[in-house]
Amino acid sequence: VSTSKTTSADPKTSGGSLYFLFKSIGLGGTTLTTQIEKEVRRTEGDTLILKEKTTLVTNFIDLAFGIGENYSLMWGAGVLAGGKLDTFLSYGPDYGATDETINHNYLSGHSIFLVVGHHGYGFETLLGFRTNYIKAEIEDSGSSAKTLKTAASLNYESTGIRITTNQLQLGIGVTF
């Protein structure tokens, strides 16, 4: 819509990881939840066109490599092993459409990470950075969004979504 303004909030991500390292190689898992909000309003009259709230839950299986004794470096990669994407759409009063939740057809993705640590007295202080690349396809058949798109009242280019998220990770490790 050419006479509209879009407001987006910064995505909020939370989650956690658990790794088991045996000497210099290990396996782990990471679960992340990302909340995304976007709102489109008409510039004239400030009426709502569409409000979107998306929740993305991702579960990664990670392969990690590590080196070091007192100070350590761990790096690795993960593959998306499951999750869900739910998008709640709230339509403005001019559309007469029912608010709805649209789910995903599939999720795929991968991630890379780097963690530095310091050992001391059986515990380890960790600081890391992780980047996740996620592709999703939403299921819009039978939805109000698809009906409005067909009627040319609302437009979106594709049902495909590509999301890149970054996290700064803080953690505590236990050494044996």
Short mmCIF file of C-alpha atoms in Angstrom, two decimals:
data_model
loop_
_atom_site.label_atom_id
_atom_site.label_comp_id
_atom_site.label_asym_id
_atom_site.label_seq_id
_atom_site.Cartn_x
_atom_site.Cartn_y
_atom_site.Cartn_z
CA VAL A 1 0.00 0.00 0.00
CA SER A 2 1.62 3.24 -1.14
CA THR A 3 0.06 5.46 1.54
CA SER A 4 1.19 3.44 4.53
CA LYS A 5 3.80 3.55 7.26
CA THR A 6 5.45 0.47 8.72
CA THR A 7 6.63 0.17 12.30
CA SER A 8 8.88 -2.71 13.31
CA ALA A 9 10.17 -3.53 16.78
CA ASP A 10 13.63 -5.03 17.15
CA PRO A 11 13.38 -8.83 17.31
CA LYS A 12 13.79 -10.26 20.81
CA THR A 13 15.64 -13.56 21.18
CA SER A 14 16.13 -15.74 24.25
CA GLY A 15 17.26 -19.32 24.75
CA GLY A 16 19.98 -21.61 25.99
CA SER A 17 22.60 -24.17 25.03
CA LEU A 18 24.07 -27.30 26.56
CA TYR A 19 27.34 -28.85 25.35
CA PHE A 20 29.28 -31.98 26.28
CA LEU A 21 32.92 -31.82 25.26
CA PHE A 22 35.21 -34.86 25.37
CA LYS A 23 38.77 -33.57 25.04
CA SER A 24 38.53 -31.40 21.91
CA ILE A 25 35.25 -32.47 20.28
CA GLY A 26 31.70 -32.40 21.53
CA LEU A 27 27.99 -32.36 20.86
CA GLY A 28 25.39 -29.91 22.04
CA GLY A 29 21.94 -28.55 21.62
CA THR A 30 20.59 -25.01 21.44
CA THR A 31 17.00 -23.81 21.73
CA LEU A 32 16.15 -20.24 20.74
CA THR A 33 12.87 -18.31 20.75
CA THR A 34 12.62 -15.17 18.63
CA GLN A 35 9.70 -12.71 18.79
CA ILE A 36 9.12 -10.37 15.82
CA GLU A 37 6.46 -7.63 15.65
CA LYS A 38 5.49 -5.46 12.71
CA GLU A 39 2.59 -3.04 12.16
CA VAL A 40 1.39 -1.31 9.00
CA ARG A 41 -0.95 1.70 9.25
CA ARG A 42 -2.42 4.14 6.74
CA THR A 43 -0.74 7.55 6.81
CA GLU A 44 -4.16 9.22 6.51
CA GLY A 45 -6.25 8.64 9.62
CA ASP A 46 -3.62 6.33 11.19
CA THR A 47 -5.90 3.27 10.78
CA LEU A 48 -4.53 -0.24 11.10
CA ILE A 49 -3.92 -2.20 7.91
CA LEU A 50 -2.10 -5.21 9.37
CA LYS A 51 -0.41 -6.16 12.64
CA GLU A 52 1.89 -9.17 12.60
CA LYS A 53 3.34 -11.01 15.59
CA THR A 54 5.68 -13.89 14.78
CA THR A 55 7.12 -16.42 17.21
CA LEU A 56 9.98 -18.55 15.92
CA VAL A 57 11.21 -21.45 18.06
CA THR A 58 14.34 -23.22 16.76
CA ASN A 59 16.20 -26.28 18.03
CA PHE A 60 19.75 -26.78 16.77
CA ILE A 61 22.00 -29.83 17.14
CA ASP A 62 25.58 -28.56 17.39
CA LEU A 63 28.99 -30.06 16.70
CA ALA A 64 31.67 -28.26 18.71
CA PHE A 65 35.47 -28.22 18.70
CA GLY A 66 37.59 -26.84 21.52
CA ILE A 67 41.21 -26.14 22.42
CA GLY A 68 42.93 -24.75 25.48
CA GLU A 69 43.46 -25.35 29.18
CA ASN A 70 43.13 -22.29 31.43
CA TYR A 71 41.72 -20.22 28.59
CA SER A 72 39.72 -22.05 25.96
CA LEU A 73 38.30 -21.48 22.53
CA MET A 74 35.29 -23.41 21.26
CA TRP A 75 33.80 -23.12 17.79
CA GLY A 76 31.34 -25.10 15.77
CA ALA A 77 28.28 -25.36 13.62
CA GLY A 78 24.71 -26.45 14.12
CA VAL A 79 21.91 -27.79 11.98
CA LEU A 80 18.25 -27.00 12.59
CA ALA A 81 16.67 -30.14 14.04
CA GLY A 82 13.15 -28.87 14.68
CA GLY A 83 11.05 -25.98 15.77
CA LYS A 84 7.99 -24.00 14.81
CA LEU A 85 6.97 -20.70 13.28
CA ASP A 86 3.61 -19.16 14.17
CA THR A 87 2.50 -15.82 12.75
CA PHE A 88 -0.55 -14.10 14.23
CA LEU A 89 -2.14 -11.64 11.80
CA SER A 90 -4.57 -8.95 12.96
CA TYR A 91 -6.30 -7.13 10.11
CA GLY A 92 -7.57 -3.58 10.18
CA PRO A 93 -11.29 -2.73 10.25
CA ASP A 94 -11.44 -1.93 6.51
CA TYR A 95 -10.76 -5.53 5.46
CA GLY A 96 -13.52 -7.47 7.23
CA ALA A 97 -11.09 -10.37 7.63
CA THR A 98 -10.82 -12.71 10.58
CA ASP A 99 -7.67 -12.46 12.69
CA GLU A 100 -5.70 -15.69 12.39
CA THR A 101 -2.55 -17.63 13.14
CA ILE A 102 -0.62 -18.93 10.14
CA ASN A 103 1.78 -21.85 10.67
CA HIS A 104 4.78 -23.01 8.68
CA ASN A 105 5.12 -25.70 6.00
CA TYR A 106 8.77 -26.33 6.78
CA LEU A 107 11.78 -24.89 8.57
CA SER A 108 15.40 -25.37 7.62
CA GLY A 109 18.61 -23.73 8.68
CA HIS A 110 22.08 -23.83 10.13
CA SER A 111 24.23 -21.85 12.52
CA ILE A 112 27.83 -21.08 13.42
CA PHE A 113 29.23 -20.09 16.79
CA LEU A 114 32.40 -19.07 18.63
CA VAL A 115 32.88 -19.26 22.40
CA VAL A 116 35.80 -18.18 24.59
CA GLY A 117 36.15 -19.41 28.14
CA HIS A 118 38.25 -19.11 31.28
CA HIS A 119 38.71 -22.07 33.65
CA GLY A 120 38.96 -21.66 37.38
CA TYR A 121 38.18 -23.84 40.42
CA GLY A 122 35.93 -26.33 38.60
CA PHE A 123 33.87 -23.71 36.80
CA GLU A 124 34.28 -22.02 33.47
CA THR A 125 33.15 -18.53 32.48
CA LEU A 126 31.93 -18.42 28.88
CA LEU A 127 31.34 -15.64 26.36
CA GLY A 128 30.12 -16.49 22.88
CA PHE A 129 28.61 -15.23 19.66
CA ARG A 130 26.20 -17.21 17.49
CA THR A 131 24.69 -16.52 14.04
CA ASN A 132 21.68 -18.51 12.82
CA TYR A 133 20.40 -18.72 9.24
CA ILE A 134 16.78 -19.87 8.98
CA LYS A 135 14.49 -20.45 6.01
CA ALA A 136 10.76 -21.02 6.41
CA GLU A 137 7.71 -21.39 4.23
CA ILE A 138 4.35 -20.31 5.67
CA GLU A 139 1.11 -22.14 4.95
CA ASP A 140 -1.36 -19.56 3.67
CA SER A 141 -3.91 -21.73 1.85
CA GLY A 142 -7.42 -21.14 3.13
CA SER A 143 -6.31 -18.10 5.10
CA SER A 144 -7.70 -14.56 5.15
CA ALA A 145 -4.26 -13.41 3.92
CA LYS A 146 -4.56 -15.56 0.78
CA THR A 147 -8.17 -14.40 0.21
CA LEU A 148 -7.17 -10.72 0.54
CA LYS A 149 -4.19 -11.26 -1.78
CA THR A 150 -6.42 -12.89 -4.39
CA ALA A 151 -8.88 -9.98 -4.11
CA ALA A 152 -5.93 -7.56 -4.52
CA SER A 153 -6.77 -5.90 -1.18
CA LEU A 154 -3.47 -6.92 0.38
CA ASN A 155 -0.19 -7.88 -1.26
CA TYR A 156 2.81 -9.95 -0.24
CA GLU A 157 5.47 -11.20 -2.60
CA SER A 158 6.13 -14.66 -1.28
CA THR A 159 5.32 -17.14 1.46
CA GLY A 160 9.05 -17.75 1.89
CA ILE A 161 10.86 -16.19 4.83
CA ARG A 162 14.61 -15.87 5.41
CA ILE A 163 15.74 -14.82 8.87
CA THR A 164 19.24 -14.26 10.23
CA THR A 165 19.58 -13.87 13.99
CA ASN A 166 22.64 -13.07 16.10
CA GLN A 167 23.09 -13.73 19.80
CA LEU A 168 25.69 -12.75 22.34
CA GLN A 169 25.89 -15.69 24.76
CA LEU A 170 26.99 -15.65 28.39
CA GLY A 171 27.39 -18.87 30.30
CA ILE A 172 28.91 -20.94 33.05
CA GLY A 173 30.55 -24.29 32.46
CA VAL A 174 31.45 -27.09 34.84
CA THR A 175 34.75 -28.87 34.39
CA PHE A 176 35.57 -32.36 35.65
#
